[in-house]
mmCIF file of N, CA and C and ligand atoms in Angstrom:
data_model
loop_
_atom_site.group_PDB
_atom_site.id
_atom_site.type_symbol
_atom_site.label_atom_id
_atom_site.label_comp_id
_atom_site.label_asym_id
_atom_site.label_seq_id
_atom_site.Cartn_x
_atom_site.Cartn_y
_atom_site.Cartn_z
ATOM 1 N N MET A 51 -196.216 79.971 -42.352
ATOM 2 C CA MET A 51 -195.937 81.306 -42.904
ATOM 3 C C MET A 51 -195.241 82.336 -41.836
ATOM 4 N N THR A 52 -194.224 83.041 -42.399
ATOM 5 C CA THR A 52 -193.680 83.725 -41.236
ATOM 6 C C THR A 52 -194.950 84.968 -41.564
ATOM 7 N N ALA A 53 -195.080 85.583 -40.170
ATOM 8 C CA ALA A 53 -195.854 87.080 -40.097
ATOM 9 C C ALA A 53 -195.085 88.147 -40.188
ATOM 10 N N VAL A 54 -195.443 88.898 -40.807
ATOM 11 C CA VAL A 54 -194.970 90.411 -41.121
ATOM 12 C C VAL A 54 -194.942 91.314 -40.164
ATOM 13 N N PRO A 55 -194.032 91.859 -39.159
ATOM 14 C CA PRO A 55 -194.182 92.682 -38.187
ATOM 15 C C PRO A 55 -194.816 93.792 -38.536
ATOM 16 N N ASP A 56 -195.853 94.515 -38.126
ATOM 17 C CA ASP A 56 -196.255 95.947 -38.648
ATOM 18 C C ASP A 56 -195.680 96.507 -37.075
ATOM 19 N N THR A 57 -194.863 97.279 -37.131
ATOM 20 C CA THR A 57 -194.076 98.034 -36.047
ATOM 21 C C THR A 57 -195.289 98.853 -35.521
ATOM 22 N N GLN A 58 -195.832 99.690 -36.458
ATOM 23 C CA GLN A 58 -196.792 100.807 -35.719
ATOM 24 C C GLN A 58 -197.811 100.337 -35.134
ATOM 25 N N GLU A 59 -198.377 98.913 -35.859
ATOM 26 C CA GLU A 59 -199.676 98.403 -34.876
ATOM 27 C C GLU A 59 -199.234 97.780 -33.608
ATOM 28 N N LEU A 60 -198.107 97.138 -33.551
ATOM 29 C CA LEU A 60 -197.635 96.643 -32.494
ATOM 30 C C LEU A 60 -197.555 97.726 -31.251
ATOM 31 N N ILE A 61 -196.903 98.769 -31.558
ATOM 32 C CA ILE A 61 -196.575 99.765 -30.411
ATOM 33 C C ILE A 61 -198.185 100.385 -30.156
ATOM 34 N N ARG A 62 -199.294 100.577 -31.088
ATOM 35 C CA ARG A 62 -200.417 101.245 -30.963
ATOM 36 C C ARG A 62 -201.002 99.880 -30.051
ATOM 37 N N LEU A 63 -201.134 98.416 -30.229
ATOM 38 C CA LEU A 63 -201.936 97.803 -29.326
ATOM 39 C C LEU A 63 -200.909 98.030 -27.912
ATOM 40 N N ALA A 64 -199.680 97.854 -27.778
ATOM 41 C CA ALA A 64 -198.952 97.628 -26.613
ATOM 42 C C ALA A 64 -199.567 98.963 -25.721
ATOM 43 N N ILE A 65 -199.535 100.354 -26.363
ATOM 44 C CA ILE A 65 -200.049 101.497 -25.939
ATOM 45 C C ILE A 65 -201.222 101.421 -25.236
ATOM 46 N N ALA A 66 -202.153 100.649 -26.210
ATOM 47 C CA ALA A 66 -203.609 100.144 -25.615
ATOM 48 C C ALA A 66 -203.825 99.195 -24.118
ATOM 49 N N ALA A 67 -202.507 98.361 -24.488
ATOM 50 C CA ALA A 67 -202.663 97.300 -23.355
ATOM 51 C C ALA A 67 -202.312 98.429 -22.015
ATOM 52 N N SER A 68 -201.306 99.364 -21.785
ATOM 53 C CA SER A 68 -200.643 99.914 -21.056
ATOM 54 C C SER A 68 -201.622 100.512 -20.007
ATOM 55 N N GLU A 69 -202.834 101.083 -20.593
ATOM 56 C CA GLU A 69 -203.855 101.615 -20.245
ATOM 57 C C GLU A 69 -204.538 100.880 -19.376
ATOM 58 N N LYS A 70 -204.520 99.480 -19.563
ATOM 59 C CA LYS A 70 -204.899 98.680 -18.462
ATOM 60 C C LYS A 70 -204.257 98.015 -17.192
ATOM 61 N N ALA A 71 -203.205 98.553 -16.994
ATOM 62 C CA ALA A 71 -202.017 98.347 -16.017
ATOM 63 C C ALA A 71 -202.514 98.579 -14.817
ATOM 64 N N TYR A 72 -202.337 97.696 -13.938
ATOM 65 C CA TYR A 72 -202.773 97.925 -12.275
ATOM 66 C C TYR A 72 -201.436 98.219 -11.876
ATOM 67 N N VAL A 73 -201.204 99.382 -11.580
ATOM 68 C CA VAL A 73 -200.069 99.822 -10.708
ATOM 69 C C VAL A 73 -200.297 100.949 -9.880
ATOM 70 N N PRO A 74 -200.861 100.429 -8.598
ATOM 71 C CA PRO A 74 -201.168 101.334 -7.777
ATOM 72 C C PRO A 74 -199.820 101.720 -6.878
ATOM 73 N N TYR A 75 -198.842 101.065 -6.865
ATOM 74 C CA TYR A 75 -197.784 100.993 -5.966
ATOM 75 C C TYR A 75 -196.577 101.830 -6.924
ATOM 76 N N SER A 76 -196.240 101.546 -8.006
ATOM 77 C CA SER A 76 -195.252 102.466 -8.930
ATOM 78 C C SER A 76 -195.991 103.601 -9.907
ATOM 79 N N HIS A 77 -196.833 103.333 -10.197
ATOM 80 C CA HIS A 77 -197.604 104.364 -10.992
ATOM 81 C C HIS A 77 -196.956 104.586 -12.428
ATOM 82 N N TYR A 78 -196.250 103.249 -12.837
ATOM 83 C CA TYR A 78 -195.563 103.175 -13.987
ATOM 84 C C TYR A 78 -195.958 101.979 -14.865
ATOM 85 N N PRO A 79 -197.243 102.792 -15.737
ATOM 86 C CA PRO A 79 -197.580 101.501 -16.657
ATOM 87 C C PRO A 79 -196.752 100.961 -17.754
ATOM 88 N N VAL A 80 -196.942 99.756 -17.993
ATOM 89 C CA VAL A 80 -196.101 99.178 -19.317
ATOM 90 C C VAL A 80 -197.213 98.492 -19.947
ATOM 91 N N GLY A 81 -197.156 98.537 -21.474
ATOM 92 C CA GLY A 81 -197.840 97.625 -22.135
ATOM 93 C C GLY A 81 -196.893 96.934 -22.738
ATOM 94 N N ALA A 82 -197.253 95.687 -23.612
ATOM 95 C CA ALA A 82 -196.733 94.964 -24.312
ATOM 96 C C ALA A 82 -197.541 94.463 -25.476
ATOM 97 N N ALA A 83 -196.917 94.107 -26.696
ATOM 98 C CA ALA A 83 -197.679 93.629 -27.562
ATOM 99 C C ALA A 83 -196.715 92.619 -28.362
ATOM 100 N N LEU A 84 -197.200 91.420 -28.536
ATOM 101 C CA LEU A 84 -196.141 89.935 -28.787
ATOM 102 C C LEU A 84 -196.599 89.554 -30.192
ATOM 103 N N LEU A 85 -196.008 89.823 -31.094
ATOM 104 C CA LEU A 85 -196.452 88.923 -32.483
ATOM 105 C C LEU A 85 -196.058 87.401 -32.625
ATOM 106 N N ALA A 86 -197.034 86.638 -32.360
ATOM 107 C CA ALA A 86 -196.576 85.225 -32.712
ATOM 108 C C ALA A 86 -196.401 85.082 -34.137
ATOM 109 N N ALA A 87 -195.867 83.852 -34.601
ATOM 110 C CA ALA A 87 -195.422 83.639 -35.864
ATOM 111 C C ALA A 87 -196.754 83.213 -36.570
ATOM 112 N N ASN A 88 -197.808 82.939 -36.305
ATOM 113 C CA ASN A 88 -199.079 82.654 -37.105
ATOM 114 C C ASN A 88 -199.804 84.147 -37.041
ATOM 115 N N GLY A 89 -199.113 85.377 -36.860
ATOM 116 C CA GLY A 89 -199.605 86.457 -37.160
ATOM 117 C C GLY A 89 -200.539 87.070 -35.728
ATOM 118 N N THR A 90 -200.952 86.204 -34.781
ATOM 119 C CA THR A 90 -201.754 86.215 -33.586
ATOM 120 C C THR A 90 -201.070 87.479 -32.622
ATOM 121 N N ILE A 91 -201.650 88.511 -32.211
ATOM 122 C CA ILE A 91 -200.932 89.242 -31.536
ATOM 123 C C ILE A 91 -201.393 89.390 -30.176
ATOM 124 N N TYR A 92 -200.818 89.042 -29.115
ATOM 125 C CA TYR A 92 -201.100 89.088 -27.805
ATOM 126 C C TYR A 92 -200.346 90.080 -27.086
ATOM 127 N N THR A 93 -201.496 90.687 -26.196
ATOM 128 C CA THR A 93 -201.163 91.992 -25.584
ATOM 129 C C THR A 93 -201.154 91.843 -23.873
ATOM 130 N N GLY A 94 -200.418 92.650 -23.098
ATOM 131 C CA GLY A 94 -200.169 92.713 -21.764
ATOM 132 C C GLY A 94 -199.831 93.632 -20.932
ATOM 133 N N CYS A 95 -200.224 93.969 -19.646
ATOM 134 C CA CYS A 95 -199.815 95.044 -19.006
ATOM 135 C C CYS A 95 -198.917 94.400 -17.616
ATOM 136 N N ASN A 96 -198.410 95.673 -16.963
ATOM 137 C CA ASN A 96 -198.050 94.954 -15.784
ATOM 138 C C ASN A 96 -199.218 94.914 -14.622
ATOM 139 N N VAL A 97 -198.850 93.981 -13.851
ATOM 140 C CA VAL A 97 -200.064 93.867 -13.013
ATOM 141 C C VAL A 97 -199.370 93.512 -11.666
ATOM 142 N N GLU A 98 -199.404 94.713 -10.829
ATOM 143 C CA GLU A 98 -198.931 94.848 -9.408
ATOM 144 C C GLU A 98 -199.565 94.244 -8.125
ATOM 145 N N ASN A 99 -198.863 93.917 -7.074
ATOM 146 C CA ASN A 99 -199.585 93.160 -5.981
ATOM 147 C C ASN A 99 -199.024 93.805 -4.645
ATOM 148 N N ALA A 100 -199.800 93.753 -3.828
ATOM 149 C CA ALA A 100 -199.498 94.526 -2.561
ATOM 150 C C ALA A 100 -198.244 93.864 -1.935
ATOM 151 N N ALA A 101 -198.128 92.461 -1.992
ATOM 152 C CA ALA A 101 -196.728 91.584 -1.971
ATOM 153 C C ALA A 101 -195.882 92.055 -3.416
ATOM 154 N N TYR A 102 -195.259 93.150 -2.913
ATOM 155 C CA TYR A 102 -194.491 93.717 -4.344
ATOM 156 C C TYR A 102 -193.776 92.706 -5.083
ATOM 157 N N PRO A 103 -193.046 91.812 -4.953
ATOM 158 C CA PRO A 103 -192.284 90.604 -5.518
ATOM 159 C C PRO A 103 -193.339 89.827 -6.223
ATOM 160 N N ALA A 104 -194.986 89.854 -6.232
ATOM 161 C CA ALA A 104 -195.755 88.958 -6.905
ATOM 162 C C ALA A 104 -196.171 89.684 -8.307
ATOM 163 N N THR A 105 -195.582 90.702 -8.125
ATOM 164 C CA THR A 105 -195.743 91.494 -9.370
ATOM 165 C C THR A 105 -195.578 90.867 -10.756
ATOM 166 N N ILE A 106 -196.454 91.035 -11.778
ATOM 167 C CA ILE A 106 -195.995 90.406 -13.103
ATOM 168 C C ILE A 106 -195.887 91.547 -14.219
ATOM 169 N N CYS A 107 -194.690 91.393 -15.080
ATOM 170 C CA CYS A 107 -194.679 92.562 -15.914
ATOM 171 C C CYS A 107 -195.367 92.351 -17.107
ATOM 172 N N ALA A 108 -195.483 93.404 -17.881
ATOM 173 C CA ALA A 108 -196.476 93.588 -19.030
ATOM 174 C C ALA A 108 -195.783 92.611 -20.146
ATOM 175 N N GLU A 109 -194.483 92.177 -20.241
ATOM 176 C CA GLU A 109 -194.282 91.350 -21.125
ATOM 177 C C GLU A 109 -194.467 89.939 -20.684
ATOM 178 N N ARG A 110 -194.004 89.456 -19.540
ATOM 179 C CA ARG A 110 -194.586 88.208 -19.261
ATOM 180 C C ARG A 110 -196.291 87.878 -19.268
ATOM 181 N N THR A 111 -196.855 88.991 -18.936
ATOM 182 C CA THR A 111 -198.160 88.612 -19.300
ATOM 183 C C THR A 111 -198.687 88.247 -20.363
ATOM 184 N N ALA A 112 -198.010 89.227 -21.398
ATOM 185 C CA ALA A 112 -198.386 89.001 -22.883
ATOM 186 C C ALA A 112 -197.715 87.426 -23.170
ATOM 187 N N LEU A 113 -196.891 87.089 -22.899
ATOM 188 C CA LEU A 113 -196.132 85.718 -22.966
ATOM 189 C C LEU A 113 -196.984 84.454 -22.199
ATOM 190 N N VAL A 114 -197.399 84.720 -21.494
ATOM 191 C CA VAL A 114 -197.991 83.882 -20.663
ATOM 192 C C VAL A 114 -199.435 83.482 -21.269
ATOM 193 N N LYS A 115 -200.212 84.730 -21.476
ATOM 194 C CA LYS A 115 -201.196 84.538 -22.323
ATOM 195 C C LYS A 115 -200.908 83.635 -23.574
ATOM 196 N N ALA A 116 -200.011 83.973 -24.432
ATOM 197 C CA ALA A 116 -199.915 83.221 -25.763
ATOM 198 C C ALA A 116 -199.542 81.704 -25.655
ATOM 199 N N VAL A 117 -198.650 81.404 -24.391
ATOM 200 C CA VAL A 117 -198.226 79.969 -24.367
ATOM 201 C C VAL A 117 -199.382 79.490 -23.780
ATOM 202 N N SER A 118 -200.084 79.733 -23.006
ATOM 203 C CA SER A 118 -201.180 79.346 -22.530
ATOM 204 C C SER A 118 -202.454 78.708 -23.454
ATOM 205 N N GLU A 119 -202.076 79.583 -24.545
ATOM 206 C CA GLU A 119 -203.301 79.109 -25.740
ATOM 207 C C GLU A 119 -202.543 78.805 -26.662
ATOM 208 N N GLY A 120 -201.193 77.995 -26.560
ATOM 209 C CA GLY A 120 -201.044 76.955 -27.550
ATOM 210 C C GLY A 120 -199.791 78.063 -28.519
ATOM 211 N N GLN A 121 -199.363 79.245 -28.266
ATOM 212 C CA GLN A 121 -198.488 79.568 -29.308
ATOM 213 C C GLN A 121 -197.197 79.591 -28.440
ATOM 214 N N CYS A 122 -196.230 79.173 -29.257
ATOM 215 C CA CYS A 122 -194.684 79.149 -28.796
ATOM 216 C C CYS A 122 -193.645 79.554 -29.672
ATOM 217 N N HIS A 123 -194.211 80.387 -30.923
ATOM 218 C CA HIS A 123 -193.140 80.965 -31.646
ATOM 219 C C HIS A 123 -193.502 82.274 -31.946
ATOM 220 N N PHE A 124 -192.579 83.140 -31.829
ATOM 221 C CA PHE A 124 -192.887 84.753 -31.933
ATOM 222 C C PHE A 124 -191.652 85.326 -32.581
ATOM 223 N N GLU A 125 -192.222 86.622 -33.346
ATOM 224 C CA GLU A 125 -191.368 87.301 -34.287
ATOM 225 C C GLU A 125 -191.127 88.397 -33.654
ATOM 226 N N ALA A 126 -192.025 89.299 -33.114
ATOM 227 C CA ALA A 126 -191.464 90.763 -32.370
ATOM 228 C C ALA A 126 -192.334 90.928 -31.338
ATOM 229 N N LEU A 127 -191.826 91.993 -30.691
ATOM 230 C CA LEU A 127 -192.386 92.264 -29.143
ATOM 231 C C LEU A 127 -192.367 93.837 -29.265
ATOM 232 N N ALA A 128 -193.430 94.590 -28.955
ATOM 233 C CA ALA A 128 -193.111 95.929 -28.750
ATOM 234 C C ALA A 128 -193.593 96.394 -27.017
ATOM 235 N N VAL A 129 -192.616 97.001 -26.452
ATOM 236 C CA VAL A 129 -193.060 97.147 -25.001
ATOM 237 C C VAL A 129 -192.735 98.836 -25.104
ATOM 238 N N VAL A 130 -193.878 99.405 -24.385
ATOM 239 C CA VAL A 130 -193.813 101.055 -23.972
ATOM 240 C C VAL A 130 -193.973 101.189 -22.774
ATOM 241 N N THR A 131 -193.614 102.442 -22.266
ATOM 242 C CA THR A 131 -193.416 102.932 -21.038
ATOM 243 C C THR A 131 -193.045 104.454 -21.463
ATOM 244 N N ARG A 132 -193.726 105.180 -20.208
ATOM 245 C CA ARG A 132 -193.457 106.691 -20.403
ATOM 246 C C ARG A 132 -192.257 107.154 -20.467
ATOM 247 N N SER A 133 -190.862 106.255 -20.125
ATOM 248 C CA SER A 133 -189.472 106.582 -20.325
ATOM 249 C C SER A 133 -188.971 105.727 -21.326
ATOM 250 N N GLY A 134 -189.420 105.173 -22.025
ATOM 251 C CA GLY A 134 -188.770 103.995 -22.918
ATOM 252 C C GLY A 134 -187.767 103.073 -22.457
ATOM 253 N N GLY A 135 -188.355 102.427 -21.084
ATOM 254 C CA GLY A 135 -187.472 101.767 -20.353
ATOM 255 C C GLY A 135 -187.658 100.306 -20.869
ATOM 256 N N SER A 136 -186.433 99.492 -20.760
ATOM 257 C CA SER A 136 -186.344 98.245 -21.721
ATOM 258 C C SER A 136 -186.605 97.200 -20.954
ATOM 259 N N PRO A 137 -187.038 95.841 -21.314
ATOM 260 C CA PRO A 137 -187.426 94.835 -20.475
ATOM 261 C C PRO A 137 -186.526 94.439 -19.551
ATOM 262 N N CYS A 138 -187.137 93.988 -18.416
ATOM 263 C CA CYS A 138 -186.184 93.677 -17.288
ATOM 264 C C CYS A 138 -185.565 92.135 -17.420
ATOM 265 N N GLY A 139 -184.706 91.841 -16.847
ATOM 266 C CA GLY A 139 -183.753 90.593 -16.638
ATOM 267 C C GLY A 139 -184.821 89.466 -16.937
ATOM 268 N N VAL A 140 -185.506 89.669 -16.116
ATOM 269 C CA VAL A 140 -186.607 88.142 -15.829
ATOM 270 C C VAL A 140 -187.505 87.786 -16.896
ATOM 271 N N CYS A 141 -187.955 88.930 -17.796
ATOM 272 C CA CYS A 141 -188.888 88.994 -19.028
ATOM 273 C C CYS A 141 -187.785 88.626 -20.000
ATOM 274 N N ARG A 142 -186.339 89.138 -20.019
ATOM 275 C CA ARG A 142 -185.591 88.702 -21.298
ATOM 276 C C ARG A 142 -185.241 87.305 -20.949
ATOM 277 N N GLN A 143 -185.150 86.705 -19.879
ATOM 278 C CA GLN A 143 -184.855 85.258 -19.747
ATOM 279 C C GLN A 143 -186.184 84.625 -19.930
ATOM 280 N N MET A 144 -187.396 85.002 -19.766
ATOM 281 C CA MET A 144 -188.588 84.107 -20.318
ATOM 282 C C MET A 144 -188.792 84.131 -21.550
ATOM 283 N N LEU A 145 -188.632 85.239 -21.927
ATOM 284 C CA LEU A 145 -188.573 85.391 -23.690
ATOM 285 C C LEU A 145 -187.850 84.403 -24.622
ATOM 286 N N TYR A 146 -186.568 84.711 -24.195
ATOM 287 C CA TYR A 146 -185.438 83.856 -24.242
ATOM 288 C C TYR A 146 -185.695 82.475 -24.755
ATOM 289 N N GLU A 147 -186.731 81.839 -23.858
ATOM 290 C CA GLU A 147 -186.919 80.518 -23.941
ATOM 291 C C GLU A 147 -187.780 79.936 -25.277
ATOM 292 N N PHE A 148 -188.397 80.852 -25.575
ATOM 293 C CA PHE A 148 -189.186 80.780 -26.745
ATOM 294 C C PHE A 148 -188.762 81.423 -27.997
ATOM 295 N N ALA A 149 -187.899 82.554 -27.807
ATOM 296 C CA ALA A 149 -187.747 83.503 -29.118
ATOM 297 C C ALA A 149 -186.104 84.105 -29.004
ATOM 298 N N PRO A 150 -185.214 83.320 -28.875
ATOM 299 C CA PRO A 150 -184.131 83.971 -28.917
ATOM 300 C C PRO A 150 -183.474 85.325 -29.682
ATOM 301 N N ASN A 151 -184.306 84.924 -30.862
ATOM 302 C CA ASN A 151 -184.151 86.386 -31.953
ATOM 303 C C ASN A 151 -185.136 87.140 -32.339
ATOM 304 N N LEU A 152 -185.995 87.257 -31.190
ATOM 305 C CA LEU A 152 -187.233 87.962 -30.984
ATOM 306 C C LEU A 152 -186.718 89.382 -31.417
ATOM 307 N N GLN A 153 -187.675 90.033 -32.470
ATOM 308 C CA GLN A 153 -187.095 91.849 -32.660
ATOM 309 C C GLN A 153 -188.086 92.527 -31.334
ATOM 310 N N VAL A 154 -187.213 93.017 -30.964
ATOM 311 C CA VAL A 154 -187.880 94.098 -29.519
ATOM 312 C C VAL A 154 -187.913 95.431 -29.809
ATOM 313 N N ILE A 155 -188.979 95.839 -29.958
ATOM 314 C CA ILE A 155 -188.956 97.221 -30.098
ATOM 315 C C ILE A 155 -189.216 98.067 -28.731
ATOM 316 N N ILE A 156 -188.512 98.984 -28.406
ATOM 317 C CA ILE A 156 -188.820 99.744 -27.072
ATOM 318 C C ILE A 156 -189.190 101.127 -27.477
ATOM 319 N N ALA A 157 -190.562 101.407 -27.045
ATOM 320 C CA ALA A 157 -191.150 102.818 -27.534
ATOM 321 C C ALA A 157 -191.621 103.600 -26.054
ATOM 322 N N ASP A 158 -191.907 104.517 -26.544
ATOM 323 C CA ASP A 158 -192.887 105.190 -25.175
ATOM 324 C C ASP A 158 -194.317 105.232 -25.673
ATOM 325 N N LEU A 159 -194.969 105.939 -24.672
ATOM 326 C CA LEU A 159 -196.210 105.892 -24.464
ATOM 327 C C LEU A 159 -196.937 107.015 -25.738
ATOM 328 N N GLU A 160 -195.884 107.806 -26.605
ATOM 329 C CA GLU A 160 -196.284 108.592 -27.389
ATOM 330 C C GLU A 160 -196.376 108.057 -28.652
ATOM 331 N N GLY A 161 -195.673 106.646 -28.650
ATOM 332 C CA GLY A 161 -195.276 105.939 -29.594
ATOM 333 C C GLY A 161 -194.305 106.394 -30.377
ATOM 334 N N ASN A 162 -193.064 107.131 -29.784
ATOM 335 C CA ASN A 162 -191.787 107.510 -29.994
ATOM 336 C C ASN A 162 -190.716 105.982 -29.988
ATOM 337 N N ILE A 163 -190.036 105.604 -31.275
ATOM 338 C CA ILE A 163 -189.208 104.384 -30.746
ATOM 339 C C ILE A 163 -187.975 104.939 -30.186
ATOM 340 N N HIS A 164 -187.420 103.897 -29.389
ATOM 341 C CA HIS A 164 -186.261 104.347 -28.398
ATOM 342 C C HIS A 164 -185.367 103.496 -29.150
ATOM 343 N N THR A 165 -185.436 101.941 -29.084
ATOM 344 C CA THR A 165 -184.568 101.384 -29.677
ATOM 345 C C THR A 165 -185.240 100.062 -30.271
ATOM 346 N N THR A 166 -184.537 99.511 -31.284
ATOM 347 C CA THR A 166 -185.010 98.369 -32.189
ATOM 348 C C THR A 166 -183.955 97.227 -31.995
ATOM 349 N N CYS A 167 -183.749 96.256 -31.570
ATOM 350 C CA CYS A 167 -182.907 95.158 -31.477
ATOM 351 C C CYS A 167 -183.313 93.790 -31.343
ATOM 352 N N SER A 168 -182.422 92.853 -31.231
ATOM 353 C CA SER A 168 -182.895 91.289 -31.018
ATOM 354 C C SER A 168 -182.991 91.211 -29.612
ATOM 355 N N LEU A 169 -183.518 90.262 -29.280
ATOM 356 C CA LEU A 169 -183.649 89.889 -27.740
ATOM 357 C C LEU A 169 -182.189 89.425 -27.473
ATOM 358 N N ALA A 170 -181.307 88.407 -28.322
ATOM 359 C CA ALA A 170 -179.907 88.135 -28.420
ATOM 360 C C ALA A 170 -179.104 89.301 -27.799
ATOM 361 N N ASP A 171 -179.398 90.598 -28.219
ATOM 362 C CA ASP A 171 -178.846 91.944 -28.088
ATOM 363 C C ASP A 171 -178.936 92.132 -26.591
ATOM 364 N N LEU A 172 -180.344 91.815 -26.003
ATOM 365 C CA LEU A 172 -180.443 92.477 -24.703
ATOM 366 C C LEU A 172 -180.084 91.072 -23.757
ATOM 367 N N LEU A 173 -179.850 90.008 -24.227
ATOM 368 C CA LEU A 173 -179.500 88.739 -23.080
ATOM 369 C C LEU A 173 -178.310 87.923 -24.061
ATOM 370 N N PRO A 174 -177.419 88.549 -24.194
ATOM 371 C CA PRO A 174 -176.035 87.877 -24.982
ATOM 372 C C PRO A 174 -175.690 86.774 -24.060
ATOM 373 N N HIS A 175 -175.623 85.499 -25.081
ATOM 374 C CA HIS A 175 -175.084 84.175 -23.894
ATOM 375 C C HIS A 175 -176.174 83.951 -22.780
ATOM 376 N N GLY A 176 -177.323 83.896 -23.604
ATOM 377 C CA GLY A 176 -178.322 83.544 -22.648
ATOM 378 C C GLY A 176 -178.467 81.978 -22.478
ATOM 379 N N PHE A 177 -179.016 81.662 -21.343
ATOM 380 C CA PHE A 177 -179.320 80.419 -21.080
ATOM 381 C C PHE A 177 -180.563 79.731 -21.668
ATOM 382 N N GLY A 178 -180.388 78.860 -22.115
ATOM 383 C CA GLY A 178 -181.885 78.175 -22.894
ATOM 384 C C GLY A 178 -181.593 76.748 -22.794
ATOM 385 N N PRO A 179 -182.902 76.170 -23.577
ATOM 386 C CA PRO A 179 -183.311 74.981 -23.270
ATOM 387 C C PRO A 179 -182.267 73.839 -24.071
ATOM 388 N N GLN A 180 -181.725 74.643 -24.973
ATOM 389 C CA GLN A 180 -180.495 73.648 -25.382
ATOM 390 C C GLN A 180 -179.455 73.138 -24.533
ATOM 391 N N HIS A 181 -179.190 73.998 -23.369
ATOM 392 C CA HIS A 181 -178.401 73.900 -22.386
ATOM 393 C C HIS A 181 -178.614 72.607 -21.553
ATOM 394 N N LEU A 182 -179.914 72.459 -21.619
ATOM 395 C CA LEU A 182 -180.343 71.107 -20.798
ATOM 396 C C LEU A 182 -180.727 69.701 -21.729
ATOM 397 N N GLU A 183 -179.950 69.840 -22.773
ATOM 398 C CA GLU A 183 -179.904 68.628 -23.677
ATOM 399 C C GLU A 183 -179.122 67.386 -23.360
HETATM 400 N N1 LIG B 354 -192.262 96.548 -15.262
HETATM 401 C C1 LIG B 354 -192.653 95.839 -16.437
HETATM 402 O O1 LIG B 354 -193.985 95.779 -16.700
HETATM 403 N N2 LIG B 354 -191.796 95.494 -17.354
HETATM 404 C C2 LIG B 354 -190.206 95.579 -17.375
HETATM 405 O O2 LIG B 354 -189.431 94.702 -18.126
HETATM 406 C C3 LIG B 354 -189.717 96.385 -16.355
HETATM 407 C C4 LIG B 354 -190.841 96.476 -15.326
HETATM 408 C C5 LIG B 354 -192.955 96.830 -14.260
HETATM 409 C C6 LIG B 354 -193.203 96.071 -12.731
HETATM 410 C C7 LIG B 354 -193.683 96.915 -12.071
HETATM 411 O O3 LIG B 354 -195.078 96.891 -12.005
HETATM 412 C C8 LIG B 354 -193.192 98.674 -12.567
HETATM 413 O O4 LIG B 354 -192.986 98.323 -14.057
HETATM 414 C C9 LIG B 354 -191.946 99.560 -12.163
HETATM 415 O O5 LIG B 354 -190.942 98.081 -11.798
#
């Protein structure tokens, strides 16, 4: 059964996740809520590190939580930041592996939606598993 994305609920959960962000260096909290095809929602925040490149973004935190629990099919993602920033390139690539047609909702910490689009819009001509067949 395909889950019905509830945009406002996803944004609400992403905002709640952003409150857990560990951001002593950037002071830029990010929250994500990823809706799996079975209806389960996985949340994530960014987790920074004194060795800066070791930082993991909110979107990948949510994705890795989901995949590590056996979920590999996704419908929608809400990502929230104070500025309505969009997912970075590494996150786009990681998400593309599992859900090239993912609905992406980009919002701010007040819950205002800045953009709604498909992941394929954010990563056109993406490299995916099919290229390795
Ligand atoms: N960040 C995310 O969590 N997701 C993105 O897609 C963009 C960037 C985080 C990483 C870092 O902790 C902070 O935002 C500033 O780059």
